């Protein structure tokens, strides 16, 4: 059988999923509703329509529609990079000497370098369909901003990106990719918004923060006619769009009769893990499968493994609605961690509820061991992985080594969300032996959680 | 028919070519022999074996073997990234409004970011098979060095890369990728070789040059037991390995019954164009086809379009053998051109002879128009192309626009050799409107050619 499975399983274009899968429809315990912070009442489509595109606002609050048809225009774009390959990690297996079969769904083979494009194109499409002129967003590491720039170029939409100032200065290449796709990039805080001007006045010379960039992007959207705000993770609509990752993975596994024993995904806000696991956790919810699902987070920002399941603000600037989620508190500042995409204080409400209900497990791993795994992977499988994705690689390697001890030929599937081509400052630290680990103290987390508003 | 051709034609792994094609076997006029500069006699395998691996030395001088079987170990590695996709440029065609059908063979979907890996793995394999400890090479822009680092990691060979000092300093990310794959990177000139020390003494603070880096790499190879020197372009062995690009392209076109009207490749040393066109020019040589083949070079370094067909040194340092080729003279310094991979003063002997005999055409294009095409391509096809590859994109777009005027539905095939993820300094210049063109004067070229040794 081993020889019959190709190195890369590419589905035909005709096998591209025609509908996204909304896992909420199969959840007995739905994710807790997001709340209007002023009234503490569940938000309505009308509440959030000034910020989000209308169709996306509807998707955000829709707990019932199981399959959402993917519009043809989005399918046409998906064909640029999809179906993405499911790769059998023969080289890695051989190096580890494991009887396990390792597979990874590779989402990084596009210029944005990650899975973010799957939701970016959907959000750009609905903005275009609504007749909008453009969208605003924030970006930290830059993967989301790049994906959105590409999507906006495709639909001829204006794209305003607020980029955390320190990243703007340290990642000029990311900025240039976005500009090549026609986006305008503003370092945040900026003097283009009230909140930005206020920050600059209070903290001259500040490096900026994701929280502030979100606030600026939202302000720019609501104060500019014809604009809406879009976001690349955490939201339920994003998990809906990202379900294409899991649907393709399942089709590819089914095609070769492979039954996965464990599905592994890195978890920051939850966009990748939520998408990858969607159809598999759906089977668990319906009692059709007992596949293990494993979320891997950094020890420096351990929302699932050390946070609490509480209502919290989604952003440090407190301009967004409140969500019930596993959180370290919106004022938690994860320091000294290069895996930019996993530095979020909370977790998708869907993943939080599923974790609370025991449908998935979570572990946290240290940064140096993550980069050790990244290097091993690069040298054997030939792809330089993103630091975020390398959290999943670490866990997959550890599971494969357990199989080596036990002699089990388990099927391990993980999400390789992206490439590390713009993360070489972090790789340099690792190569130079200067990378360190950071584990927040119990006190640090307790202090941050103590600042949460009481909501029940 | 249009709808039946997928966006990406992926061959099955079983369709991977099992042998490289040596176009020299079909050439009536063989490329002129390379000469020992001391004796001006054709070099023998014995002459060059202290520098090159023995099997590679044999391949270099073999004008007769038509098909060279690809060793299984290399085929196993090829499966990591091959067969590479042949992409139908539907989005670009639509934007141009052309009746032409445009296809590109995409060789950049791997961490080295280019086609260079095809020859790097072959050269590393033969070095390993010969029982060597390691190899040395030089790199400018860094694509070749990265590819070789990956290949050496795979075969557990030591890899010493001499990187032109200015690139070493300006491209720290490229350097870090190579280090992640275990290569050691030395800025050139360095104090590790005689020639390097001499250069540092004569020109303290020099930025280095490719010529000097080649000389250092060769010296390091011949003076270190168990090491040989390897090179990523120009050589006939490299074109042999790169023939896999063209062979796969032909298989994919044949599979869908597509007859190409024109094959387009960018041309620096000739590794990509030579590989892409190999089976197609073979058909022309055998009188079986009249497909047009078009080499595209930068106006700033126009060896085919403005150089002479003469014996010249392959390197500015004059340590390598002499070759009869279209050349601007080994002392020609192409300035102000960001397309690093096309900054070579000469051209592969195979391509030079075929051009002399009328089997291919050549044009040169200006850098600003190349980046205009690159941006157009990025925004429609979603891939940020390497500046080198974008020379071919420019020509393909121009041919497609001619078809728009004439109403012809020609099949245009071009080589997309790589991605531009590490070329964003150049993109920034273009985005900022600060990019300029440079066209050398007739006098400049004549002066450089006047320095050539007289050989007949």
mmCIF file of C-alpha atoms in Angstrom, chain A residues 39-380:
data_model
loop_
_atom_site.group_PDB
_atom_site.id
_atom_site.type_symbol
_atom_site.label_atom_id
_atom_site.label_comp_id
_atom_site.label_asym_id
_atom_site.label_seq_id
_atom_site.Cartn_x
_atom_site.Cartn_y
_atom_site.Cartn_z
ATOM 1 C CA UNK A 39 -25.595 46.555 26.169
ATOM 2 C CA UNK A 40 -24.159 43.093 26.935
ATOM 3 C CA UNK A 41 -26.888 41.755 24.628
ATOM 4 C CA UNK A 42 -26.150 39.340 21.769
ATOM 5 C CA UNK A 43 -25.245 41.320 18.678
ATOM 6 C CA UNK A 44 -27.573 41.322 15.667
ATOM 7 C CA UNK A 45 -26.742 41.556 11.967
ATOM 8 C CA UNK A 46 -27.885 45.181 12.145
ATOM 9 C CA UNK A 47 -25.509 45.868 15.060
ATOM 10 C CA UNK A 48 -22.422 44.735 13.188
ATOM 11 C CA UNK A 49 -23.340 45.709 9.615
ATOM 12 C CA UNK A 50 -21.729 49.145 9.880
ATOM 13 C CA UNK A 51 -18.422 47.321 10.520
ATOM 14 C CA UNK A 52 -18.731 44.080 8.534
ATOM 15 C CA UNK A 53 -20.121 43.378 5.058
ATOM 16 C CA UNK A 54 -23.726 42.315 5.373
ATOM 17 C CA UNK A 55 -23.349 38.787 4.017
ATOM 18 C CA UNK A 56 -20.360 38.206 6.302
ATOM 19 C CA UNK A 57 -22.297 39.543 9.301
ATOM 20 C CA UNK A 58 -24.983 36.962 8.501
ATOM 21 C CA UNK A 59 -22.427 34.175 8.231
ATOM 22 C CA UNK A 60 -20.942 35.262 11.537
ATOM 23 C CA UNK A 61 -24.220 34.743 13.373
ATOM 24 C CA UNK A 62 -25.488 31.700 11.460
ATOM 25 C CA UNK A 63 -25.356 28.634 13.707
ATOM 26 C CA UNK A 64 -27.713 26.553 11.592
ATOM 27 C CA UNK A 65 -26.872 26.385 7.875
ATOM 28 C CA UNK A 66 -24.728 23.277 7.560
ATOM 29 C CA UNK A 67 -23.400 23.784 4.030
ATOM 30 C CA UNK A 68 -22.900 27.238 2.557
ATOM 31 C CA UNK A 69 -22.516 27.129 -1.254
ATOM 32 C CA UNK A 70 -19.242 28.711 -2.410
ATOM 33 C CA UNK A 71 -20.028 31.386 -5.030
ATOM 34 C CA UNK A 72 -18.651 30.595 -8.496
ATOM 35 C CA UNK A 73 -16.445 33.720 -8.474
ATOM 36 C CA UNK A 74 -14.683 32.435 -5.359
ATOM 37 C CA UNK A 75 -14.349 28.930 -6.808
ATOM 38 C CA UNK A 76 -12.732 30.497 -9.874
ATOM 39 C CA UNK A 77 -10.157 32.177 -7.656
ATOM 40 C CA UNK A 78 -9.616 29.075 -5.549
ATOM 41 C CA UNK A 79 -8.490 27.259 -8.708
ATOM 42 C CA UNK A 80 -5.410 29.498 -8.754
ATOM 43 C CA UNK A 81 -3.972 27.587 -5.780
ATOM 44 C CA UNK A 82 -6.433 24.856 -4.939
ATOM 45 C CA UNK A 83 -6.971 22.027 -4.387
ATOM 46 C CA UNK A 84 -3.793 22.244 -2.323
ATOM 47 C CA UNK A 85 -1.668 19.118 -2.002
ATOM 48 C CA UNK A 86 -1.902 16.594 0.813
ATOM 49 C CA UNK A 87 1.691 15.472 1.121
ATOM 50 C CA UNK A 88 2.870 12.118 2.460
ATOM 51 C CA UNK A 89 5.971 12.920 4.555
ATOM 52 C CA UNK A 90 8.000 9.923 3.339
ATOM 53 C CA UNK A 91 11.330 11.706 3.877
ATOM 54 C CA UNK A 92 10.487 12.738 7.433
ATOM 55 C CA UNK A 93 9.139 9.279 8.314
ATOM 56 C CA UNK A 94 12.358 7.692 7.030
ATOM 57 C CA UNK A 95 14.545 10.074 9.009
ATOM 58 C CA UNK A 96 12.555 9.446 12.187
ATOM 59 C CA UNK A 97 12.462 5.692 11.568
ATOM 60 C CA UNK A 98 8.811 5.609 12.545
ATOM 61 C CA UNK A 99 6.171 3.122 11.427
ATOM 62 C CA UNK A 100 3.662 5.992 11.518
ATOM 63 C CA UNK A 101 2.339 7.454 8.280
ATOM 64 C CA UNK A 102 2.568 11.231 8.372
ATOM 65 C CA UNK A 103 0.570 13.471 6.062
ATOM 66 C CA UNK A 104 0.439 17.237 5.862
ATOM 67 C CA UNK A 105 -1.978 19.541 4.120
ATOM 68 C CA UNK A 106 0.232 22.209 2.575
ATOM 69 C CA UNK A 107 -1.443 25.597 2.398
ATOM 70 C CA UNK A 108 1.695 27.686 1.872
ATOM 71 C CA UNK A 109 2.244 27.272 -1.864
ATOM 72 C CA UNK A 110 1.026 30.716 -2.805
ATOM 73 C CA UNK A 111 2.533 34.180 -2.705
ATOM 74 C CA UNK A 112 0.729 35.134 0.524
ATOM 75 C CA UNK A 113 2.527 32.141 2.015
ATOM 76 C CA UNK A 114 -0.353 30.796 4.085
ATOM 77 C CA UNK A 115 -3.933 29.561 4.294
ATOM 78 C CA UNK A 116 -5.201 33.118 4.925
ATOM 79 C CA UNK A 117 -6.066 33.515 1.227
ATOM 80 C CA UNK A 118 -9.016 31.112 1.630
ATOM 81 C CA UNK A 119 -10.946 33.621 3.725
ATOM 82 C CA UNK A 120 -9.448 36.790 2.220
ATOM 83 C CA UNK A 121 -10.932 36.045 -1.194
ATOM 84 C CA UNK A 122 -14.327 35.244 0.328
ATOM 85 C CA UNK A 123 -14.387 38.481 2.308
ATOM 86 C CA UNK A 124 -13.239 40.530 -0.691
ATOM 87 C CA UNK A 125 -15.919 38.904 -2.845
ATOM 88 C CA UNK A 126 -18.757 39.776 -0.484
ATOM 89 C CA UNK A 127 -17.450 43.335 -0.168
ATOM 90 C CA UNK A 128 -17.392 43.669 -3.962
ATOM 91 C CA UNK A 129 -20.842 42.118 -4.284
ATOM 92 C CA UNK A 130 -22.204 44.658 -1.804
ATOM 93 C CA UNK A 131 -20.875 47.408 -4.056
ATOM 94 C CA UNK A 132 -18.247 48.619 -1.619
ATOM 95 C CA UNK A 133 -15.212 50.622 -2.677
ATOM 96 C CA UNK A 134 -12.764 48.973 -0.350
ATOM 97 C CA UNK A 135 -11.895 47.278 2.906
ATOM 98 C CA UNK A 136 -9.637 48.031 5.848
ATOM 99 C CA UNK A 137 -7.731 45.638 8.030
ATOM 100 C CA UNK A 138 -4.774 45.359 10.343
ATOM 101 C CA UNK A 139 -1.759 43.099 9.993
ATOM 102 C CA UNK A 140 1.031 42.086 12.330
ATOM 103 C CA UNK A 141 3.352 39.494 10.812
ATOM 104 C CA UNK A 142 1.884 40.338 7.418
ATOM 105 C CA UNK A 143 0.445 37.062 6.121
ATOM 106 C CA UNK A 144 -3.146 38.216 6.435
ATOM 107 C CA UNK A 145 -2.402 41.630 4.959
ATOM 108 C CA UNK A 146 -0.679 40.019 1.977
ATOM 109 C CA UNK A 147 -3.547 37.603 1.410
ATOM 110 C CA UNK A 148 -6.090 40.419 1.549
ATOM 111 C CA UNK A 149 -4.025 42.557 -0.843
ATOM 112 C CA UNK A 150 -3.997 39.717 -3.361
ATOM 113 C CA UNK A 151 -7.735 39.167 -2.991
ATOM 114 C CA UNK A 152 -8.485 42.878 -3.398
ATOM 115 C CA UNK A 153 -6.281 43.107 -6.500
ATOM 116 C CA UNK A 154 -8.300 40.243 -7.988
ATOM 117 C CA UNK A 155 -11.652 41.976 -7.406
ATOM 118 C CA UNK A 156 -10.327 45.501 -8.019
ATOM 119 C CA UNK A 157 -11.151 46.683 -4.487
ATOM 120 C CA UNK A 158 -9.226 49.297 -2.551
ATOM 121 C CA UNK A 159 -7.293 47.816 0.365
ATOM 122 C CA UNK A 160 -6.084 49.847 3.348
ATOM 123 C CA UNK A 161 -3.806 47.943 5.692
ATOM 124 C CA UNK A 162 -2.817 49.225 9.128
ATOM 125 C CA UNK A 163 0.473 47.521 9.894
ATOM 126 C CA UNK A 164 1.851 47.464 13.423
ATOM 127 C CA UNK A 165 4.643 50.038 13.285
ATOM 128 C CA UNK A 166 7.391 47.734 14.512
ATOM 129 C CA UNK A 167 6.510 45.183 11.800
ATOM 130 C CA UNK A 168 6.212 47.951 9.206
ATOM 131 C CA UNK A 169 9.792 48.905 9.954
ATOM 132 C CA UNK A 170 11.216 45.418 10.499
ATOM 133 C CA UNK A 171 9.426 43.709 7.624
ATOM 134 C CA UNK A 172 9.872 46.032 4.638
ATOM 135 C CA UNK A 173 9.636 43.038 2.280
ATOM 136 C CA UNK A 174 6.167 42.087 3.451
ATOM 137 C CA UNK A 175 5.136 45.694 2.995
ATOM 138 C CA UNK A 176 6.517 45.703 -0.550
ATOM 139 C CA UNK A 177 4.600 42.558 -1.527
ATOM 140 C CA UNK A 178 1.367 44.223 -0.394
ATOM 141 C CA UNK A 179 2.219 47.384 -2.315
ATOM 142 C CA UNK A 180 2.925 45.333 -5.442
ATOM 143 C CA UNK A 181 -0.659 44.097 -5.185
ATOM 144 C CA UNK A 182 -1.842 47.685 -4.973
ATOM 145 C CA UNK A 183 -2.642 47.951 -1.246
ATOM 146 C CA UNK A 184 -1.842 51.083 0.742
ATOM 147 C CA UNK A 185 0.040 50.384 3.944
ATOM 148 C CA UNK A 186 -0.066 52.721 6.937
ATOM 149 C CA UNK A 187 2.167 52.220 9.943
ATOM 150 C CA UNK A 188 0.053 52.117 13.122
ATOM 151 C CA UNK A 189 -0.421 54.238 15.177
ATOM 152 C CA UNK A 190 -0.907 56.835 12.455
ATOM 153 C CA UNK A 191 -2.306 60.348 12.198
ATOM 154 C CA UNK A 192 -5.098 59.150 9.878
ATOM 155 C CA UNK A 193 -7.475 58.215 12.733
ATOM 156 C CA UNK A 194 -8.601 59.742 16.045
ATOM 157 C CA UNK A 195 -7.381 56.773 18.034
ATOM 158 C CA UNK A 196 -4.051 56.795 16.209
ATOM 159 C CA UNK A 197 -3.529 60.513 16.867
ATOM 160 C CA UNK A 198 -4.441 59.971 20.518
ATOM 161 C CA UNK A 199 -1.907 57.135 20.834
ATOM 162 C CA UNK A 200 0.817 59.185 19.144
ATOM 163 C CA UNK A 201 0.147 62.057 21.520
ATOM 164 C CA UNK A 202 0.141 59.859 24.620
ATOM 165 C CA UNK A 203 3.025 57.605 23.589
ATOM 166 C CA UNK A 204 5.252 59.411 21.096
ATOM 167 C CA UNK A 205 7.696 56.973 19.511
ATOM 168 C CA UNK A 206 5.549 53.913 20.335
ATOM 169 C CA UNK A 207 6.119 50.692 18.351
ATOM 170 C CA UNK A 208 2.387 50.153 18.009
ATOM 171 C CA UNK A 209 0.362 47.046 18.822
ATOM 172 C CA UNK A 210 -2.124 44.755 17.106
ATOM 173 C CA UNK A 211 -4.847 46.089 19.397
ATOM 174 C CA UNK A 212 -4.243 49.649 18.270
ATOM 175 C CA UNK A 213 -4.016 48.648 14.604
ATOM 176 C CA UNK A 214 -7.398 46.890 14.871
ATOM 177 C CA UNK A 215 -8.935 49.986 16.411
ATOM 178 C CA UNK A 216 -7.534 52.192 13.647
ATOM 179 C CA UNK A 217 -8.738 49.844 10.902
ATOM 180 C CA UNK A 218 -12.233 49.687 12.392
ATOM 181 C CA UNK A 219 -12.362 53.476 12.768
ATOM 182 C CA UNK A 220 -11.184 53.965 9.189
ATOM 183 C CA UNK A 221 -13.872 51.562 7.948
ATOM 184 C CA UNK A 222 -16.837 53.065 9.798
ATOM 185 C CA UNK A 223 -15.779 56.644 9.057
ATOM 186 C CA UNK A 224 -15.180 56.167 5.300
ATOM 187 C CA UNK A 225 -18.253 55.772 3.078
ATOM 188 C CA UNK A 226 -18.110 52.553 1.039
ATOM 189 C CA UNK A 227 -15.651 50.763 3.311
ATOM 190 C CA UNK A 228 -15.954 47.861 5.743
ATOM 191 C CA UNK A 229 -13.542 46.181 8.124
ATOM 192 C CA UNK A 230 -12.332 42.592 7.577
ATOM 193 C CA UNK A 231 -10.436 40.222 9.875
ATOM 194 C CA UNK A 232 -8.406 37.096 9.132
ATOM 195 C CA UNK A 233 -8.881 34.889 12.172
ATOM 196 C CA UNK A 234 -10.907 34.180 15.336
ATOM 197 C CA UNK A 235 -14.289 34.917 13.701
ATOM 198 C CA UNK A 236 -16.719 32.100 12.958
ATOM 199 C CA UNK A 237 -17.062 33.294 9.340
ATOM 200 C CA UNK A 238 -13.313 32.783 8.914
ATOM 201 C CA UNK A 239 -13.534 29.223 10.243
ATOM 202 C CA UNK A 240 -16.408 28.638 7.805
ATOM 203 C CA UNK A 241 -14.277 29.714 4.818
ATOM 204 C CA UNK A 242 -11.268 27.792 6.085
ATOM 205 C CA UNK A 243 -13.311 24.580 6.227
ATOM 206 C CA UNK A 244 -12.165 24.079 2.642
ATOM 207 C CA UNK A 245 -8.826 22.922 4.067
ATOM 208 C CA UNK A 246 -10.434 20.099 6.006
ATOM 209 C CA UNK A 247 -12.922 19.185 3.283
ATOM 210 C CA UNK A 248 -10.148 18.742 0.733
ATOM 211 C CA UNK A 249 -8.065 16.809 3.256
ATOM 212 C CA UNK A 250 -10.939 14.438 3.910
ATOM 213 C CA UNK A 251 -11.601 13.916 0.198
ATOM 214 C CA UNK A 252 -7.925 13.106 -0.379
ATOM 215 C CA UNK A 253 -7.739 10.685 2.567
ATOM 216 C CA UNK A 254 -10.980 8.984 1.566
ATOM 217 C CA UNK A 255 -9.731 8.613 -1.996
ATOM 218 C CA UNK A 256 -6.839 6.482 -0.769
ATOM 219 C CA UNK A 257 -8.801 4.762 1.993
ATOM 220 C CA UNK A 258 -6.754 6.372 4.754
ATOM 221 C CA UNK A 259 -8.410 6.658 8.168
ATOM 222 C CA UNK A 260 -6.713 9.358 10.232
ATOM 223 C CA UNK A 261 -5.894 8.535 13.861
ATOM 224 C CA UNK A 262 -4.926 12.059 14.846
ATOM 225 C CA UNK A 263 -5.402 15.520 13.312
ATOM 226 C CA UNK A 264 -2.946 18.174 14.467
ATOM 227 C CA UNK A 265 -3.121 21.918 13.967
ATOM 228 C CA UNK A 266 -1.355 24.937 15.386
ATOM 229 C CA UNK A 267 -3.715 27.272 17.188
ATOM 230 C CA UNK A 268 -3.487 31.043 17.527
ATOM 231 C CA UNK A 269 -6.895 32.580 16.828
ATOM 232 C CA UNK A 270 -8.036 29.252 15.406
ATOM 233 C CA UNK A 271 -8.448 29.916 11.670
ATOM 234 C CA UNK A 272 -6.255 27.048 10.516
ATOM 235 C CA UNK A 273 -7.143 24.444 13.141
ATOM 236 C CA UNK A 274 -10.821 25.285 12.836
ATOM 237 C CA UNK A 275 -10.693 24.815 9.069
ATOM 238 C CA UNK A 276 -8.554 21.686 9.051
ATOM 239 C CA UNK A 277 -10.526 19.837 11.686
ATOM 240 C CA UNK A 278 -14.021 20.946 10.583
ATOM 241 C CA UNK A 279 -15.313 17.825 8.809
ATOM 242 C CA UNK A 280 -13.452 15.525 11.212
ATOM 243 C CA UNK A 281 -14.865 17.118 14.342
ATOM 244 C CA UNK A 282 -18.223 17.071 12.560
ATOM 245 C CA UNK A 283 -17.988 13.284 12.399
ATOM 246 C CA UNK A 284 -17.118 13.197 16.105
ATOM 247 C CA UNK A 285 -20.083 15.431 16.927
ATOM 248 C CA UNK A 286 -22.349 13.069 15.013
ATOM 249 C CA UNK A 287 -20.841 10.063 16.790
ATOM 250 C CA UNK A 288 -19.328 8.682 13.577
ATOM 251 C CA UNK A 289 -15.650 8.847 14.514
ATOM 252 C CA UNK A 290 -13.293 8.894 17.458
ATOM 253 C CA UNK A 291 -10.344 10.571 15.713
ATOM 254 C CA UNK A 292 -8.107 12.507 18.083
ATOM 255 C CA UNK A 293 -7.850 16.234 17.384
ATOM 256 C CA UNK A 294 -4.919 18.090 18.832
ATOM 257 C CA UNK A 295 -4.471 21.874 19.115
ATOM 258 C CA UNK A 296 -0.867 23.012 19.534
ATOM 259 C CA UNK A 297 -0.155 26.414 21.020
ATOM 260 C CA UNK A 298 3.019 28.180 22.144
ATOM 261 C CA UNK A 299 3.959 27.936 25.813
ATOM 262 C CA UNK A 300 4.372 31.709 25.698
ATOM 263 C CA UNK A 301 0.708 32.288 24.792
ATOM 264 C CA UNK A 302 -1.247 29.283 26.104
ATOM 265 C CA UNK A 303 -4.902 30.341 25.882
ATOM 266 C CA UNK A 304 -6.418 26.826 25.755
ATOM 267 C CA UNK A 305 -4.027 25.133 28.166
ATOM 268 C CA UNK A 306 -3.776 27.868 30.793
ATOM 269 C CA UNK A 307 -6.532 30.387 30.034
ATOM 270 C CA UNK A 308 -10.102 30.485 31.311
ATOM 271 C CA UNK A 309 -13.397 30.055 29.424
ATOM 272 C CA UNK A 310 -14.913 33.502 29.979
ATOM 273 C CA UNK A 311 -16.398 36.502 28.182
ATOM 274 C CA UNK A 312 -13.629 38.850 27.105
ATOM 275 C CA UNK A 313 -12.947 41.563 24.578
ATOM 276 C CA UNK A 314 -11.628 40.289 21.252
ATOM 277 C CA UNK A 315 -9.139 43.137 20.994
ATOM 278 C CA UNK A 316 -6.914 45.006 23.391
ATOM 279 C CA UNK A 317 -8.502 48.281 22.242
ATOM 280 C CA UNK A 318 -11.972 47.102 23.399
ATOM 281 C CA UNK A 319 -13.673 48.361 20.221
ATOM 282 C CA UNK A 320 -14.879 44.912 19.076
ATOM 283 C CA UNK A 321 -17.752 42.841 20.506
ATOM 284 C CA UNK A 322 -17.167 40.537 23.466
ATOM 285 C CA UNK A 323 -16.887 36.799 23.011
ATOM 286 C CA UNK A 324 -16.940 33.833 25.362
ATOM 287 C CA UNK A 325 -13.697 32.040 24.725
ATOM 288 C CA UNK A 326 -10.634 30.507 26.269
ATOM 289 C CA UNK A 327 -8.614 33.600 27.029
ATOM 290 C CA UNK A 328 -5.569 34.866 28.853
ATOM 291 C CA UNK A 329 -7.238 38.290 29.119
ATOM 292 C CA UNK A 330 -7.196 41.002 26.470
ATOM 293 C CA UNK A 331 -4.422 42.861 28.288
ATOM 294 C CA UNK A 332 -2.120 39.806 28.185
ATOM 295 C CA UNK A 333 1.087 40.694 26.294
ATOM 296 C CA UNK A 334 2.892 37.613 24.959
ATOM 297 C CA UNK A 335 6.536 38.656 24.838
ATOM 298 C CA UNK A 336 9.653 37.286 23.191
ATOM 299 C CA UNK A 337 7.800 34.989 20.826
ATOM 300 C CA UNK A 338 8.553 34.999 17.115
ATOM 301 C CA UNK A 339 5.539 32.946 16.036
ATOM 302 C CA UNK A 340 3.622 36.125 15.299
ATOM 303 C CA UNK A 341 0.430 34.431 14.141
ATOM 304 C CA UNK A 342 -0.054 32.630 17.440
ATOM 305 C CA UNK A 343 0.266 35.663 19.684
ATOM 306 C CA UNK A 344 -3.438 36.131 20.306
ATOM 307 C CA UNK A 345 -4.817 36.278 23.840
ATOM 308 C CA UNK A 346 -8.010 34.361 23.045
ATOM 309 C CA UNK A 347 -9.362 31.577 20.861
ATOM 310 C CA UNK A 348 -12.199 31.187 18.343
ATOM 311 C CA UNK A 349 -15.537 30.733 20.114
ATOM 312 C CA UNK A 350 -16.201 27.563 18.117
ATOM 313 C CA UNK A 351 -12.909 25.954 19.129
ATOM 314 C CA UNK A 352 -13.355 27.140 22.713
ATOM 315 C CA UNK A 353 -16.764 25.457 23.019
ATOM 316 C CA UNK A 354 -15.566 22.248 21.361
ATOM 317 C CA UNK A 355 -12.581 22.149 23.697
ATOM 318 C CA UNK A 356 -14.824 22.777 26.696
ATOM 319 C CA UNK A 357 -16.994 19.874 25.555
ATOM 320 C CA UNK A 358 -14.024 17.515 25.185
ATOM 321 C CA UNK A 359 -13.954 17.169 21.385
ATOM 322 C CA UNK A 360 -10.333 18.215 21.160
ATOM 323 C CA UNK A 361 -7.139 18.112 23.174
ATOM 324 C CA UNK A 362 -4.588 20.884 23.525
ATOM 325 C CA UNK A 363 -0.884 20.998 24.314
ATOM 326 C CA UNK A 364 1.632 23.796 24.423
ATOM 327 C CA UNK A 365 5.232 23.620 23.172
ATOM 328 C CA UNK A 366 8.380 25.654 23.679
ATOM 329 C CA UNK A 367 9.731 27.865 20.946
ATOM 330 C CA UNK A 368 13.229 26.323 20.772
ATOM 331 C CA UNK A 369 11.787 22.833 20.356
ATOM 332 C CA UNK A 370 9.504 24.236 17.658
ATOM 333 C CA UNK A 371 12.452 25.582 15.681
ATOM 334 C CA UNK A 372 14.334 22.313 16.153
ATOM 335 C CA UNK A 373 11.363 20.582 14.508
ATOM 336 C CA UNK A 374 11.213 23.277 11.818
ATOM 337 C CA UNK A 375 14.843 22.710 10.886
ATOM 338 C CA UNK A 376 14.399 18.920 10.828
ATOM 339 C CA UNK A 377 11.377 19.339 8.584
ATOM 340 C CA UNK A 378 13.115 21.787 6.242
ATOM 341 C CA UNK A 379 16.096 19.493 5.788
ATOM 342 C CA UNK A 380 14.037 16.378 5.085
#
